[in-house]
mmCIF file of C-alpha atoms in Angstrom:
data_model
loop_
_atom_site.group_PDB
_atom_site.id
_atom_site.type_symbol
_atom_site.label_atom_id
_atom_site.label_comp_id
_atom_site.label_asym_id
_atom_site.label_seq_id
_atom_site.Cartn_x
_atom_site.Cartn_y
_atom_site.Cartn_z
ATOM 1 C CA UNK A 9 -16.706 -34.054 248.885
ATOM 2 C CA UNK A 10 -17.968 -37.644 248.953
ATOM 3 C CA UNK A 11 -15.468 -40.378 249.829
ATOM 4 C CA UNK A 12 -16.400 -43.754 248.428
ATOM 5 C CA UNK A 13 -16.019 -46.665 250.827
ATOM 6 C CA UNK A 14 -15.004 -50.033 249.411
ATOM 7 C CA UNK A 15 -17.741 -52.662 249.386
ATOM 8 C CA UNK A 16 -17.430 -56.076 251.011
ATOM 9 C CA UNK A 17 -16.311 -57.824 247.813
ATOM 10 C CA UNK A 18 -13.606 -55.217 247.253
ATOM 11 C CA UNK A 19 -12.318 -55.651 250.808
ATOM 12 C CA UNK A 20 -12.382 -59.458 250.568
ATOM 13 C CA UNK A 21 -10.294 -59.330 247.371
ATOM 14 C CA UNK A 22 -7.884 -56.748 248.852
ATOM 15 C CA UNK A 23 -4.500 -57.328 250.387
ATOM 16 C CA UNK A 24 -4.318 -56.149 254.002
ATOM 17 C CA UNK A 25 -1.045 -55.347 255.738
ATOM 18 C CA UNK A 26 0.180 -53.666 258.911
ATOM 19 C CA UNK A 27 1.914 -50.489 257.712
ATOM 20 C CA UNK A 28 5.547 -49.684 258.432
ATOM 21 C CA UNK A 29 4.624 -47.027 261.009
ATOM 22 C CA UNK A 30 2.945 -49.665 263.193
ATOM 23 C CA UNK A 31 4.651 -52.300 265.293
ATOM 24 C CA UNK A 32 2.945 -55.068 267.187
ATOM 25 C CA UNK A 33 3.859 -57.792 269.602
ATOM 26 C CA UNK A 34 2.095 -60.852 270.988
ATOM 27 C CA UNK A 35 1.734 -61.268 274.726
ATOM 28 C CA UNK A 36 -0.083 -64.114 276.512
ATOM 29 C CA UNK A 37 -3.274 -62.142 277.182
ATOM 30 C CA UNK A 38 -3.273 -59.674 274.267
ATOM 31 C CA UNK A 39 -1.565 -58.330 271.185
ATOM 32 C CA UNK A 40 -0.303 -54.766 271.565
ATOM 33 C CA UNK A 41 -0.049 -52.397 268.592
ATOM 34 C CA UNK A 42 1.908 -49.163 268.672
ATOM 35 C CA UNK A 43 1.336 -46.524 266.037
ATOM 36 C CA UNK A 44 4.743 -44.869 265.827
ATOM 37 C CA UNK A 45 3.268 -41.755 264.179
ATOM 38 C CA UNK A 46 0.787 -41.049 266.953
ATOM 39 C CA UNK A 47 2.437 -42.788 269.892
ATOM 40 C CA UNK A 48 -0.852 -44.509 270.696
ATOM 41 C CA UNK A 49 -0.999 -48.079 271.969
ATOM 42 C CA UNK A 50 -3.873 -50.377 271.074
ATOM 43 C CA UNK A 51 -4.584 -53.775 272.643
ATOM 44 C CA UNK A 52 -6.293 -56.668 270.875
ATOM 45 C CA UNK A 53 -7.447 -59.954 272.334
ATOM 46 C CA UNK A 54 -5.552 -63.081 271.188
ATOM 47 C CA UNK A 55 -8.204 -64.030 268.604
ATOM 48 C CA UNK A 56 -8.001 -60.621 266.951
ATOM 49 C CA UNK A 57 -4.223 -60.962 267.011
ATOM 50 C CA UNK A 58 -4.517 -64.281 265.244
ATOM 51 C CA UNK A 59 -6.734 -62.634 262.652
ATOM 52 C CA UNK A 60 -4.121 -59.931 262.010
ATOM 53 C CA UNK A 61 -1.462 -62.610 261.619
ATOM 54 C CA UNK A 62 -3.662 -64.393 259.062
ATOM 55 C CA UNK A 63 -4.067 -61.127 257.134
ATOM 56 C CA UNK A 64 -0.285 -60.745 257.083
ATOM 57 C CA UNK A 65 0.259 -64.322 255.859
ATOM 58 C CA UNK A 66 -2.329 -64.468 253.080
ATOM 59 C CA UNK A 67 -2.638 -62.627 249.785
ATOM 60 C CA UNK A 68 -6.238 -61.479 250.308
ATOM 61 C CA UNK A 69 -8.707 -60.914 253.111
ATOM 62 C CA UNK A 70 -10.835 -63.747 251.662
ATOM 63 C CA UNK A 71 -7.902 -66.165 251.907
ATOM 64 C CA UNK A 72 -7.444 -65.149 255.528
ATOM 65 C CA UNK A 73 -11.141 -65.849 256.113
ATOM 66 C CA UNK A 74 -10.735 -69.313 254.586
ATOM 67 C CA UNK A 75 -7.696 -70.048 256.731
ATOM 68 C CA UNK A 76 -9.321 -68.824 259.936
ATOM 69 C CA UNK A 77 -12.535 -70.757 259.215
ATOM 70 C CA UNK A 78 -10.541 -73.985 259.028
ATOM 71 C CA UNK A 79 -8.276 -73.137 261.968
ATOM 72 C CA UNK A 80 -10.957 -71.926 264.339
ATOM 73 C CA UNK A 81 -13.724 -74.334 263.401
ATOM 74 C CA UNK A 82 -16.361 -71.605 263.248
ATOM 75 C CA UNK A 83 -18.889 -70.893 260.467
ATOM 76 C CA UNK A 84 -17.378 -68.928 257.576
ATOM 77 C CA UNK A 85 -20.093 -66.273 257.803
ATOM 78 C CA UNK A 86 -19.165 -65.540 261.434
ATOM 79 C CA UNK A 87 -15.431 -65.442 260.735
ATOM 80 C CA UNK A 88 -15.966 -63.157 257.745
ATOM 81 C CA UNK A 89 -18.193 -60.758 259.688
ATOM 82 C CA UNK A 90 -15.760 -60.655 262.631
ATOM 83 C CA UNK A 91 -12.738 -60.153 260.365
ATOM 84 C CA UNK A 92 -14.423 -57.391 258.381
ATOM 85 C CA UNK A 93 -15.337 -55.626 261.629
ATOM 86 C CA UNK A 94 -11.734 -55.923 262.800
ATOM 87 C CA UNK A 95 -10.392 -54.643 259.475
ATOM 88 C CA UNK A 96 -12.727 -51.630 259.617
ATOM 89 C CA UNK A 97 -11.604 -50.788 263.162
ATOM 90 C CA UNK A 98 -7.913 -51.140 262.338
ATOM 91 C CA UNK A 99 -8.309 -48.996 259.207
ATOM 92 C CA UNK A 100 -10.060 -46.322 261.248
ATOM 93 C CA UNK A 101 -7.144 -46.258 263.720
ATOM 94 C CA UNK A 102 -4.510 -46.271 260.908
ATOM 95 C CA UNK A 103 -3.201 -49.632 262.100
ATOM 96 C CA UNK A 104 -3.846 -51.436 258.798
ATOM 97 C CA UNK A 105 -3.579 -50.652 255.095
ATOM 98 C CA UNK A 106 -5.538 -52.354 252.346
ATOM 99 C CA UNK A 107 -4.586 -52.477 248.690
ATOM 100 C CA UNK A 108 -7.713 -52.862 246.578
ATOM 101 C CA UNK A 109 -7.440 -54.922 243.420
ATOM 102 C CA UNK A 110 -7.987 -53.003 240.177
ATOM 103 C CA UNK A 111 -11.244 -53.911 238.378
ATOM 104 C CA UNK A 112 -10.782 -57.325 236.812
ATOM 105 C CA UNK A 113 -7.485 -57.709 238.700
ATOM 106 C CA UNK A 114 -8.265 -60.801 240.794
ATOM 107 C CA UNK A 115 -5.699 -62.773 242.838
#
């Protein structure tokens, strides 16, 4: 069976959230995630933690990219690439959920 992966535009227009079975907490040197279903801890550096917070605070991944671009003073292309890499890694570890917009759904 073939599983279709969302493309970049679909991810950028999606809403990303930390699921209920995951808790996280900020510490000075890292952000720690705990998947309550697996009992596994995951550590993120402070910048990645800030990215997750932006995902939580904005309606779409693209809006989080815009916010982080302004806040971090880095090129949008770099922020977008880094955020998409982070999203993929968190999805793989079941630490993030994304809700894709239906075709023509928009923000």
